[in-house]
mmCIF file of C-alpha atoms and ligand atoms in Angstrom:
data_model
loop_
_atom_site.group_PDB
_atom_site.id
_atom_site.type_symbol
_atom_site.label_atom_id
_atom_site.label_comp_id
_atom_site.label_asym_id
_atom_site.label_seq_id
_atom_site.Cartn_x
_atom_site.Cartn_y
_atom_site.Cartn_z
ATOM 1 C CA MET A 1 24.308 -20.544 31.153
ATOM 2 C CA SER A 2 21.829 -18.831 28.754
ATOM 3 C CA ALA A 3 18.482 -21.173 27.697
ATOM 4 C CA GLN A 4 18.135 -19.326 24.093
ATOM 5 C CA ARG A 5 18.626 -21.746 20.673
ATOM 6 C CA GLN A 6 20.062 -20.313 18.170
ATOM 7 C CA SER A 7 20.015 -20.554 14.521
ATOM 8 C CA ALA A 8 22.855 -20.102 11.053
ATOM 9 C CA LEU A 9 21.482 -16.838 11.333
ATOM 10 C CA GLY A 10 21.887 -16.237 15.068
ATOM 11 C CA ASP A 11 25.139 -17.032 14.925
ATOM 12 C CA ILE A 12 26.250 -14.550 12.064
ATOM 13 C CA LEU A 13 24.195 -11.669 13.818
ATOM 14 C CA ALA A 14 26.499 -12.584 17.071
ATOM 15 C CA ALA A 15 29.292 -12.234 14.688
ATOM 16 C CA GLU A 16 28.734 -9.201 13.495
ATOM 17 C CA ILE A 17 27.614 -7.615 16.609
ATOM 18 C CA ALA A 18 30.692 -8.404 18.721
ATOM 19 C CA ALA A 19 32.688 -7.381 16.219
ATOM 20 C CA GLN A 20 30.843 -4.181 15.091
ATOM 21 C CA GLY A 21 28.805 -3.543 18.238
ATOM 22 C CA PRO A 22 24.827 -3.845 19.156
ATOM 23 C CA ILE A 23 21.709 -3.540 16.596
ATOM 24 C CA SER A 24 18.534 -2.352 16.400
ATOM 25 C CA VAL A 25 15.007 -4.082 17.267
ATOM 26 C CA GLU A 26 14.203 -2.229 13.392
ATOM 27 C CA ASP A 27 17.793 -4.039 12.342
ATOM 28 C CA TYR A 28 16.758 -7.729 14.227
ATOM 29 C CA MET A 29 13.417 -7.781 12.379
ATOM 30 C CA ALA A 30 14.183 -6.948 8.984
ATOM 31 C CA ARG A 31 17.025 -9.810 9.224
ATOM 32 C CA ALA A 32 15.306 -12.437 11.069
ATOM 33 C CA LEU A 33 11.993 -12.058 8.688
ATOM 34 C CA GLY A 34 13.905 -10.860 5.488
ATOM 35 C CA ASP A 35 17.560 -11.745 5.245
ATOM 36 C CA ALA A 36 18.437 -12.898 1.547
ATOM 37 C CA VAL A 37 19.753 -16.453 2.759
ATOM 38 C CA HIS A 38 18.336 -16.894 6.251
ATOM 39 C CA GLY A 39 15.312 -14.790 6.317
ATOM 40 C CA TYR A 40 12.063 -16.633 7.459
ATOM 41 C CA TYR A 41 9.990 -15.372 4.714
ATOM 42 C CA MET A 42 12.773 -15.877 2.193
ATOM 43 C CA LYS A 43 13.295 -19.619 2.652
ATOM 44 C CA GLN A 44 9.916 -21.303 3.879
ATOM 45 C CA ASP A 45 5.999 -21.186 2.915
ATOM 46 C CA PRO A 46 5.172 -20.439 7.082
ATOM 47 C CA PHE A 47 1.081 -21.425 6.527
ATOM 48 C CA GLY A 48 -1.147 -23.094 7.131
ATOM 49 C CA ALA A 49 -1.372 -26.892 10.091
ATOM 50 C CA ALA A 50 2.225 -27.918 9.890
ATOM 51 C CA GLY A 51 3.380 -24.573 9.929
ATOM 52 C CA ASP A 52 4.184 -21.355 12.228
ATOM 53 C CA PHE A 53 1.026 -19.471 11.604
ATOM 54 C CA THR A 54 -2.143 -19.931 10.012
ATOM 55 C CA THR A 55 -4.065 -16.619 8.726
ATOM 56 C CA ALA A 56 -7.999 -15.863 7.736
ATOM 57 C CA PRO A 57 -7.737 -16.420 4.290
ATOM 58 C CA GLU A 58 -5.640 -20.002 4.398
ATOM 59 C CA ILE A 59 -8.948 -20.651 7.906
ATOM 60 C CA SER A 60 -11.988 -20.088 5.250
ATOM 61 C CA GLN A 61 -12.553 -19.251 1.430
ATOM 62 C CA MET A 62 -15.260 -17.128 2.290
ATOM 63 C CA PHE A 63 -12.362 -14.462 3.850
ATOM 64 C CA GLY A 64 -11.760 -13.406 0.765
ATOM 65 C CA GLU A 65 -14.811 -13.924 -1.142
ATOM 66 C CA MET A 66 -15.928 -10.576 1.084
ATOM 67 C CA ILE A 67 -13.036 -8.921 0.495
ATOM 68 C CA GLY A 68 -13.014 -9.629 -3.574
ATOM 69 C CA LEU A 69 -16.419 -7.639 -3.151
ATOM 70 C CA CYS A 70 -15.614 -5.232 -1.018
ATOM 71 C CA LEU A 71 -13.165 -4.104 -3.615
ATOM 72 C CA ALA A 72 -15.150 -4.828 -7.065
ATOM 73 C CA ASP A 73 -18.223 -2.586 -5.241
ATOM 74 C CA HIS A 74 -16.102 -0.139 -4.767
ATOM 75 C CA TRP A 75 -14.417 -0.436 -8.521
ATOM 76 C CA MET A 76 -18.006 0.123 -9.259
ATOM 77 C CA ARG A 77 -19.074 2.784 -7.210
ATOM 78 C CA ALA A 78 -15.319 4.726 -9.151
ATOM 79 C CA GLY A 79 -17.682 4.432 -11.912
ATOM 80 C CA SER A 80 -15.524 0.820 -13.140
ATOM 81 C CA PRO A 81 -12.579 2.233 -14.888
ATOM 82 C CA ALA A 82 -11.201 0.271 -18.226
ATOM 83 C CA ARG A 83 -7.895 -0.584 -16.871
ATOM 84 C CA PHE A 84 -6.550 -0.611 -12.933
ATOM 85 C CA ILE A 85 -4.421 -2.819 -10.421
ATOM 86 C CA LEU A 86 -5.612 -4.687 -8.137
ATOM 87 C CA CYS A 87 -2.904 -5.402 -6.143
ATOM 88 C CA GLU A 88 -1.875 -7.550 -2.588
ATOM 89 C CA CYS A 89 0.965 -6.669 -0.783
ATOM 90 C CA GLY A 90 1.989 -9.588 1.053
ATOM 91 C CA PRO A 91 0.444 -12.265 -1.057
ATOM 92 C CA GLY A 92 1.623 -15.414 1.507
ATOM 93 C CA ARG A 93 0.347 -18.381 -0.681
ATOM 94 C CA GLY A 94 -2.092 -16.280 -2.993
ATOM 95 C CA THR A 95 -5.061 -18.052 -1.455
ATOM 96 C CA LEU A 96 -6.287 -14.519 -0.620
ATOM 97 C CA MET A 97 -6.261 -13.222 -4.621
ATOM 98 C CA ALA A 98 -7.572 -16.286 -5.864
ATOM 99 C CA ASP A 99 -10.336 -16.022 -3.450
ATOM 100 C CA ILE A 100 -11.251 -12.356 -5.091
ATOM 101 C CA TRP A 101 -11.092 -13.233 -7.999
ATOM 102 C CA ARG A 102 -13.229 -16.112 -8.046
ATOM 103 C CA ALA A 103 -15.663 -14.183 -6.506
ATOM 104 C CA THR A 104 -15.690 -10.975 -8.510
ATOM 105 C CA LYS A 105 -15.619 -13.213 -11.497
ATOM 106 C CA ILE A 106 -19.933 -12.336 -12.045
ATOM 107 C CA LEU A 107 -19.324 -8.956 -12.038
ATOM 108 C CA PRO A 108 -19.269 -7.037 -15.292
ATOM 109 C CA GLY A 109 -16.128 -6.059 -16.829
ATOM 110 C CA PHE A 110 -14.144 -6.395 -13.501
ATOM 111 C CA HIS A 111 -11.717 -9.544 -14.680
ATOM 112 C CA ASP A 112 -11.706 -7.393 -18.028
ATOM 113 C CA ALA A 113 -9.678 -3.956 -16.281
ATOM 114 C CA ALA A 114 -7.525 -5.816 -13.342
ATOM 115 C CA GLU A 115 -3.676 -6.316 -13.841
ATOM 116 C CA ILE A 116 -3.082 -8.444 -11.027
ATOM 117 C CA VAL A 117 0.163 -7.285 -8.969
ATOM 118 C CA LEU A 118 1.548 -9.071 -6.415
ATOM 119 C CA VAL A 119 4.466 -6.960 -3.679
ATOM 120 C CA GLU A 120 6.365 -9.692 -2.232
ATOM 121 C CA THR A 121 10.064 -10.391 -1.507
ATOM 122 C CA SER A 122 10.365 -13.891 -1.068
ATOM 123 C CA PRO A 123 10.900 -15.867 -3.921
ATOM 124 C CA VAL A 124 9.565 -19.200 -2.584
ATOM 125 C CA LEU A 125 6.386 -17.391 -1.957
ATOM 126 C CA ARG A 126 5.806 -15.651 -5.432
ATOM 127 C CA ALA A 127 7.000 -19.559 -6.605
ATOM 128 C CA ARG A 128 3.560 -20.409 -4.924
ATOM 129 C CA GLN A 129 1.333 -17.514 -5.568
ATOM 130 C CA ILE A 130 2.089 -18.028 -9.388
ATOM 131 C CA GLU A 131 1.622 -22.020 -8.758
ATOM 132 C CA THR A 132 -2.331 -21.000 -7.294
ATOM 133 C CA LEU A 133 -3.199 -18.287 -9.330
ATOM 134 C CA ALA A 134 -2.152 -20.658 -12.454
ATOM 135 C CA ALA A 135 -5.022 -22.886 -11.313
ATOM 136 C CA LEU A 136 -7.133 -19.431 -12.522
ATOM 137 C CA GLY A 137 -5.785 -18.855 -16.071
ATOM 138 C CA VAL A 138 -3.719 -15.811 -13.867
ATOM 139 C CA SER A 139 -0.101 -15.111 -14.082
ATOM 140 C CA PRO A 140 0.639 -12.433 -11.041
ATOM 141 C CA GLN A 141 3.183 -9.684 -12.745
ATOM 142 C CA HIS A 142 5.427 -9.268 -8.960
ATOM 143 C CA VAL A 143 7.349 -6.813 -7.447
ATOM 144 C CA THR A 144 9.227 -6.166 -4.402
ATOM 145 C CA ARG A 145 8.227 -2.666 -3.753
ATOM 146 C CA PHE A 146 5.558 -1.024 -3.480
ATOM 147 C CA ASP A 147 6.660 1.570 -5.755
ATOM 148 C CA GLU A 148 7.419 -0.631 -8.407
ATOM 149 C CA VAL A 149 3.613 -1.047 -8.902
ATOM 150 C CA PRO A 150 2.865 0.376 -12.507
ATOM 151 C CA PRO A 151 0.715 3.510 -12.923
ATOM 152 C CA GLY A 152 -2.991 3.671 -12.708
ATOM 153 C CA PRO A 153 -5.630 3.500 -10.515
ATOM 154 C CA LEU A 154 -5.273 1.302 -7.599
ATOM 155 C CA TRP A 155 -7.073 -1.510 -5.196
ATOM 156 C CA LEU A 156 -5.454 -3.396 -2.994
ATOM 157 C CA VAL A 157 -5.433 -5.111 0.253
ATOM 158 C CA ALA A 158 -2.556 -5.972 2.896
ATOM 159 C CA ASN A 159 -3.696 -8.392 4.825
ATOM 160 C CA GLU A 160 -1.043 -9.210 7.577
ATOM 161 C CA PHE A 161 1.567 -7.246 6.034
ATOM 162 C CA PHE A 162 1.782 -4.914 7.899
ATOM 163 C CA ASP A 163 2.600 -7.108 10.716
ATOM 164 C CA ALA A 164 5.620 -8.098 9.359
ATOM 165 C CA LEU A 165 7.432 -5.381 8.858
ATOM 166 C CA PRO A 166 10.504 -3.678 11.098
ATOM 167 C CA ILE A 167 9.460 -1.709 13.893
ATOM 168 C CA ARG A 168 11.733 0.604 16.847
ATOM 169 C CA GLN A 169 11.797 0.646 20.063
ATOM 170 C CA PHE A 170 12.106 2.759 22.443
ATOM 171 C CA VAL A 171 12.855 2.533 26.424
ATOM 172 C CA LYS A 172 12.162 5.273 29.091
ATOM 173 C CA THR A 173 14.941 5.419 31.825
ATOM 174 C CA PRO A 174 15.304 8.486 34.039
ATOM 175 C CA THR A 175 17.700 9.552 31.727
ATOM 176 C CA GLY A 176 15.297 9.767 28.953
ATOM 177 C CA TRP A 177 14.209 7.627 25.716
ATOM 178 C CA HIS A 178 16.903 5.226 24.631
ATOM 179 C CA ALA A 179 16.301 3.003 21.760
ATOM 180 C CA ARG A 180 16.124 -0.834 21.987
ATOM 181 C CA LEU A 181 19.619 -2.975 21.104
ATOM 182 C CA ILE A 182 20.066 -6.424 20.786
ATOM 183 C CA GLY A 183 23.573 -6.850 22.134
ATOM 184 C CA LEU A 184 25.281 -10.062 23.288
ATOM 185 C CA ASP A 185 25.715 -11.362 27.095
ATOM 186 C CA GLU A 186 28.621 -12.732 28.469
ATOM 187 C CA GLN A 187 28.029 -16.631 27.057
ATOM 188 C CA GLY A 188 27.329 -14.417 23.538
ATOM 189 C CA ALA A 189 23.755 -15.458 23.241
ATOM 190 C CA LEU A 190 21.757 -12.412 21.530
ATOM 191 C CA ARG A 191 19.932 -10.202 24.556
ATOM 192 C CA PHE A 192 18.459 -6.886 24.795
ATOM 193 C CA GLY A 193 20.105 -3.352 26.057
ATOM 194 C CA LEU A 194 19.869 0.104 25.159
ATOM 195 C CA ALA A 195 21.286 2.519 23.388
ATOM 196 C CA PRO A 196 23.875 4.773 25.877
ATOM 197 C CA GLU A 197 22.667 8.362 24.452
ATOM 198 C CA PRO A 198 19.025 8.849 25.094
ATOM 199 C CA TYR A 199 16.698 9.515 21.592
ATOM 200 C CA ALA A 200 16.128 13.707 22.255
ATOM 201 C CA ALA A 201 13.518 13.548 18.952
ATOM 202 C CA ILE A 202 11.251 11.941 21.475
ATOM 203 C CA GLY A 203 9.195 15.033 23.257
ATOM 204 C CA PHE A 204 6.837 13.422 25.856
ATOM 205 C CA ASP A 205 6.720 11.976 28.844
ATOM 206 C CA ALA A 206 6.296 8.047 30.368
ATOM 207 C CA PRO A 207 6.925 6.672 33.447
ATOM 208 C CA ASP A 208 10.400 4.382 34.070
ATOM 209 C CA GLY A 209 10.239 1.298 31.741
ATOM 210 C CA THR A 210 8.016 1.843 29.514
ATOM 211 C CA VAL A 211 8.401 1.316 25.815
ATOM 212 C CA LEU A 212 7.466 3.044 23.232
ATOM 213 C CA GLU A 213 7.422 1.273 19.704
ATOM 214 C CA VAL A 214 7.302 3.890 15.834
ATOM 215 C CA MET A 215 6.656 1.540 13.101
ATOM 216 C CA ALA A 216 9.165 3.428 10.875
ATOM 217 C CA ALA A 217 8.179 1.546 7.754
ATOM 218 C CA GLY A 218 4.300 0.685 7.830
ATOM 219 C CA LEU A 219 4.171 4.156 8.515
ATOM 220 C CA ALA A 220 6.595 5.166 5.308
ATOM 221 C CA PHE A 221 4.491 2.464 3.513
ATOM 222 C CA MET A 222 1.272 3.668 4.178
ATOM 223 C CA LYS A 223 2.315 7.434 3.389
ATOM 224 C CA ALA A 224 3.005 6.060 0.109
ATOM 225 C CA LEU A 225 0.345 3.812 -0.035
ATOM 226 C CA ALA A 226 -1.843 6.919 0.993
ATOM 227 C CA GLN A 227 -0.008 9.179 -1.850
ATOM 228 C CA ARG A 228 -0.243 6.486 -4.848
ATOM 229 C CA ILE A 229 -3.887 6.354 -4.153
ATOM 230 C CA THR A 230 -4.324 10.455 -3.690
ATOM 231 C CA PHE A 231 -2.609 11.197 -7.356
ATOM 232 C CA GLU A 232 -4.644 7.874 -8.996
ATOM 233 C CA GLY A 233 -7.662 6.790 -7.252
ATOM 234 C CA GLY A 234 -8.728 3.842 -5.552
ATOM 235 C CA LEU A 235 -8.730 1.908 -2.455
ATOM 236 C CA ALA A 236 -6.786 -0.033 0.151
ATOM 237 C CA LEU A 237 -8.259 -2.306 2.340
ATOM 238 C CA ILE A 238 -5.404 -3.039 5.594
ATOM 239 C CA LEU A 239 -6.413 -5.843 7.686
ATOM 240 C CA ASP A 240 -3.623 -7.074 10.852
ATOM 241 C CA TYR A 241 -3.913 -7.151 14.228
ATOM 242 C CA GLY A 242 -3.184 -4.050 16.209
ATOM 243 C CA HIS A 243 -4.200 -0.989 18.383
ATOM 244 C CA ARG A 244 -7.230 1.296 17.513
ATOM 245 C CA GLU A 245 -5.128 4.320 19.550
ATOM 246 C CA SER A 246 -1.490 4.253 19.830
ATOM 247 C CA GLY A 247 -0.169 3.759 22.903
ATOM 248 C CA PHE A 248 2.737 2.172 25.080
ATOM 249 C CA GLY A 249 4.070 -1.769 24.699
ATOM 250 C CA ASP A 250 5.592 -4.363 23.715
ATOM 251 C CA THR A 251 4.215 -6.056 20.775
ATOM 252 C CA LEU A 252 6.633 -8.237 19.130
ATOM 253 C CA GLN A 253 6.135 -11.457 19.531
ATOM 254 C CA ALA A 254 8.028 -14.651 17.858
ATOM 255 C CA LEU A 255 5.862 -17.820 16.638
ATOM 256 C CA ARG A 256 7.200 -20.990 15.930
ATOM 257 C CA ALA A 257 4.657 -24.050 15.792
ATOM 258 C CA HIS A 258 1.665 -22.115 16.930
ATOM 259 C CA GLU A 259 3.638 -21.566 19.811
ATOM 260 C CA PHE A 260 4.791 -18.024 21.084
ATOM 261 C CA VAL A 261 9.188 -17.879 22.023
ATOM 262 C CA ASP A 262 10.848 -16.155 22.748
ATOM 263 C CA VAL A 263 11.940 -13.533 20.032
ATOM 264 C CA LEU A 264 15.513 -13.512 20.278
ATOM 265 C CA ASP A 265 15.307 -17.201 19.692
ATOM 266 C CA GLU A 266 16.242 -19.048 16.647
ATOM 267 C CA PRO A 267 16.221 -15.714 14.438
ATOM 268 C CA GLY A 268 15.161 -16.698 11.170
ATOM 269 C CA ASP A 269 13.394 -20.214 12.214
ATOM 270 C CA CYS A 270 10.659 -17.828 14.368
ATOM 271 C CA ASP A 271 8.051 -15.786 12.485
ATOM 272 C CA LEU A 272 8.825 -12.330 14.029
ATOM 273 C CA THR A 273 5.814 -9.488 14.015
ATOM 274 C CA ALA A 274 4.662 -6.397 16.100
ATOM 275 C CA HIS A 275 1.238 -4.748 16.350
ATOM 276 C CA VAL A 276 0.101 -2.514 13.778
ATOM 277 C CA ASP A 277 -0.730 1.040 15.317
ATOM 278 C CA PHE A 278 -4.061 1.957 13.520
ATOM 279 C CA ALA A 279 -4.563 5.486 14.601
ATOM 280 C CA ALA A 280 -0.784 6.069 13.149
ATOM 281 C CA LEU A 281 -1.572 4.672 9.854
ATOM 282 C CA GLY A 282 -4.481 6.838 10.073
ATOM 283 C CA ARG A 283 -3.043 9.670 10.183
ATOM 284 C CA VAL A 284 -0.836 9.296 8.137
ATOM 285 C CA GLY A 285 -3.481 8.900 5.552
ATOM 286 C CA ARG A 286 -5.114 11.980 6.391
ATOM 287 C CA ALA A 287 -2.507 13.515 6.476
ATOM 288 C CA VAL A 288 -1.176 13.403 2.626
ATOM 289 C CA GLY A 289 -5.125 13.996 2.020
ATOM 290 C CA ALA A 290 -6.374 10.784 1.310
ATOM 291 C CA ASP A 291 -10.297 9.566 3.978
ATOM 292 C CA VAL A 292 -9.387 7.115 5.596
ATOM 293 C CA TYR A 293 -12.224 5.224 6.856
ATOM 294 C CA GLY A 294 -12.140 3.110 10.023
ATOM 295 C CA PRO A 295 -10.447 1.135 12.207
ATOM 296 C CA ILE A 296 -13.364 -1.813 12.552
ATOM 297 C CA THR A 297 -12.851 -4.580 14.027
ATOM 298 C CA GLN A 298 -12.762 -7.930 11.132
ATOM 299 C CA GLY A 299 -15.714 -8.890 13.314
ATOM 300 C CA THR A 300 -17.843 -5.666 11.790
ATOM 301 C CA PHE A 301 -16.591 -5.595 8.631
ATOM 302 C CA LEU A 302 -17.497 -9.263 7.760
ATOM 303 C CA ARG A 303 -20.446 -9.320 8.971
ATOM 304 C CA ALA A 304 -21.505 -6.288 7.384
ATOM 305 C CA LEU A 305 -21.005 -7.583 3.737
ATOM 306 C CA GLY A 306 -22.693 -10.144 4.774
ATOM 307 C CA ILE A 307 -20.141 -13.668 5.665
ATOM 308 C CA GLU A 308 -23.178 -14.687 7.487
ATOM 309 C CA ALA A 309 -25.650 -15.178 5.133
ATOM 310 C CA ARG A 310 -22.400 -16.703 2.883
ATOM 311 C CA ALA A 311 -21.463 -19.246 5.248
ATOM 312 C CA ALA A 312 -25.249 -20.333 5.637
ATOM 313 C CA GLN A 313 -25.270 -20.527 1.310
ATOM 314 C CA LEU A 314 -22.171 -22.708 1.453
ATOM 315 C CA LYS A 315 -23.324 -24.528 4.036
ATOM 316 C CA GLN A 316 -25.930 -26.239 1.845
ATOM 317 C CA LYS A 317 -24.080 -27.580 -0.312
ATOM 318 C CA ALA A 318 -21.372 -28.516 1.860
ATOM 319 C CA ALA A 319 -19.832 -32.331 2.814
ATOM 320 C CA ASP A 320 -19.610 -31.282 6.250
ATOM 321 C CA PRO A 321 -21.366 -27.898 7.008
ATOM 322 C CA ALA A 322 -19.827 -28.026 10.662
ATOM 323 C CA ALA A 323 -16.514 -26.801 9.091
ATOM 324 C CA ILE A 324 -18.059 -23.440 7.766
ATOM 325 C CA ASP A 325 -20.011 -22.762 11.306
ATOM 326 C CA SER A 326 -15.886 -23.243 12.800
ATOM 327 C CA ALA A 327 -14.517 -21.539 10.361
ATOM 328 C CA LEU A 328 -16.786 -18.526 10.644
ATOM 329 C CA MET A 329 -16.800 -18.839 14.327
ATOM 330 C CA ARG A 330 -13.120 -18.427 14.250
ATOM 331 C CA LEU A 331 -12.860 -15.436 11.928
ATOM 332 C CA LEU A 332 -15.768 -13.728 13.139
ATOM 333 C CA ALA A 333 -14.237 -14.562 17.157
ATOM 334 C CA PRO A 334 -14.180 -12.236 20.061
ATOM 335 C CA GLY A 335 -12.397 -11.064 23.012
ATOM 336 C CA ALA A 336 -9.522 -9.528 23.044
ATOM 337 C CA THR A 337 -7.340 -12.586 21.243
ATOM 338 C CA GLY A 338 -10.399 -13.924 19.374
ATOM 339 C CA MET A 339 -9.744 -12.876 16.091
ATOM 340 C CA GLY A 340 -12.469 -11.024 14.595
ATOM 341 C CA GLU A 341 -11.877 -8.697 17.791
ATOM 342 C CA LEU A 342 -8.165 -8.317 17.593
ATOM 343 C CA PHE A 343 -8.020 -8.006 13.757
ATOM 344 C CA LYS A 344 -8.451 -4.579 12.501
ATOM 345 C CA VAL A 345 -10.011 -3.532 8.788
ATOM 346 C CA ILE A 346 -8.932 0.589 7.695
ATOM 347 C CA ALA A 347 -9.409 1.410 4.711
ATOM 348 C CA VAL A 348 -7.629 4.554 2.421
ATOM 349 C CA GLY A 349 -9.596 6.158 -0.519
ATOM 350 C CA GLN A 350 -9.659 9.331 -2.489
ATOM 351 C CA LYS A 351 -10.573 12.030 -1.663
ATOM 352 C CA GLY A 352 -14.622 12.663 -1.790
ATOM 353 C CA ASP A 353 -14.831 8.944 -3.103
ATOM 354 C CA PRO A 354 -17.982 6.885 -1.679
ATOM 355 C CA ALA A 355 -17.204 4.601 1.704
ATOM 356 C CA PRO A 356 -16.438 1.156 0.611
ATOM 357 C CA ALA A 357 -18.853 -1.505 1.493
ATOM 358 C CA GLY A 358 -18.373 -2.605 5.138
ATOM 359 C CA PHE A 359 -18.171 0.882 6.399
ATOM 360 C CA GLU A 360 -21.302 1.825 7.249
ATOM 361 C CA VAL A 361 -22.398 0.700 10.559
ATOM 362 C CA ALA A 362 -19.661 1.567 13.850
ATOM 363 C CA SER A 363 -17.653 -1.138 15.502
HETATM 364 N N1 LIG B 401 -1.236 -12.116 3.225
HETATM 365 C C1 LIG B 401 -1.110 -13.538 3.897
HETATM 366 C C2 LIG B 401 0.467 -13.485 4.142
HETATM 367 C C3 LIG B 401 1.053 -12.931 5.223
HETATM 368 S S1 LIG B 401 2.432 -13.327 5.508
HETATM 369 C C4 LIG B 401 -2.543 -14.264 4.648
HETATM 370 O O1 LIG B 401 -2.501 -13.338 4.954
HETATM 371 O O2 LIG B 401 -2.311 -15.088 4.133
HETATM 372 C C5 LIG B 401 3.393 -11.452 5.375
HETATM 373 C C6 LIG B 401 3.256 -12.278 3.611
HETATM 374 O O3 LIG B 401 4.527 -10.423 4.170
HETATM 375 C C7 LIG B 401 5.266 -13.434 3.186
HETATM 376 O O4 LIG B 401 4.238 -12.980 1.877
HETATM 377 C C8 LIG B 401 5.962 -12.832 3.519
HETATM 378 O O5 LIG B 401 6.661 -13.106 2.401
HETATM 379 C C9 LIG B 401 5.368 -11.269 2.407
HETATM 380 N N2 LIG B 401 6.727 -9.763 3.186
HETATM 381 C C10 LIG B 401 6.882 -9.639 4.249
HETATM 382 N N3 LIG B 401 7.293 -8.631 4.696
HETATM 383 C C11 LIG B 401 7.816 -8.179 3.665
HETATM 384 C C12 LIG B 401 8.388 -6.575 2.838
HETATM 385 N N4 LIG B 401 8.886 -5.726 3.078
HETATM 386 N N5 LIG B 401 7.706 -6.084 1.742
HETATM 387 C C13 LIG B 401 6.910 -7.546 0.543
HETATM 388 N N6 LIG B 401 6.922 -8.187 1.469
HETATM 389 C C14 LIG B 401 6.593 -9.405 2.439
#
């Protein structure tokens, strides 16, 4: 018997697969996260201690403050355009944008010039973002897709957004590379399998059993973003967990209540993500003519922007200074699974523009 735990969406997918055959990893991930009724992000707020995972802006206001200063500093270096789009992709609870907004209040002209646009598919999180920003007197414009962002120079941030975009997986076998699919076992539970026909478009070799991931949606998003900045100017900061160099391996992972679970367990009720291939993002950005900075580690980036000085300043007035130290340590944590090292930052700017702050020091 399969030990798999089921969900409403799991039952629907199993019935569809029984009727129409296996689905790709890409379709599975898209449905598990974005199904209009049962998708993970479409029905709930997954953040915080009571949720499934915690992100950097939810750990400390210092994270958003550093991002805000980096964006605003670059806007000034670009000549302080009188109108621009301040955009966030996948804003979660709206915490990061709220911290960016607070931190940039003192910069002359920045708030007056900014038009806040949020790219968000989830109705639950849209409502949450509106509520968070209303407390600062800001009403953002929401769009569902990046190509709906109004024209104009663009200063943008995306934190833990690309990891949620559906990936494709291929597995090398003696007969070539085969797409990894999700079908059913004898008990009717979801299970991994392979497409019967090899996928001829992958032109390189690897040992049998090797898994190759392709961030199809992420690369398309990056292309649109880099083209937009190339034509209209601005800067995009992309932060996420992932690797500097393209490589092999299965990085698809599911989290529920801060624990890793099987990726086929309870689709729609667990967060599903894949590591971001920063080298591939960088190649796409450069190919369309943008300047790409990094990737550098989150720790290097936040330190270069002065997060330690900001922590010291906050501690002087804090009721609980130890909490600020522990938040700082989490954001800068070294080691393969520490946020400061596992998380990388890449920036995309218009060719020839000044480099953004934080990227001067190599990591
Ligand atoms: N940036 C936030 C939240 C990260 S979670 C933080 O750091 O706390 C991922 C976010 O991306 C959620 O807001 C989710 O609803 C949104 N999202 C996921 N897939 C999306 C897509 N294809 N288009 C737009 N938003 C998406």
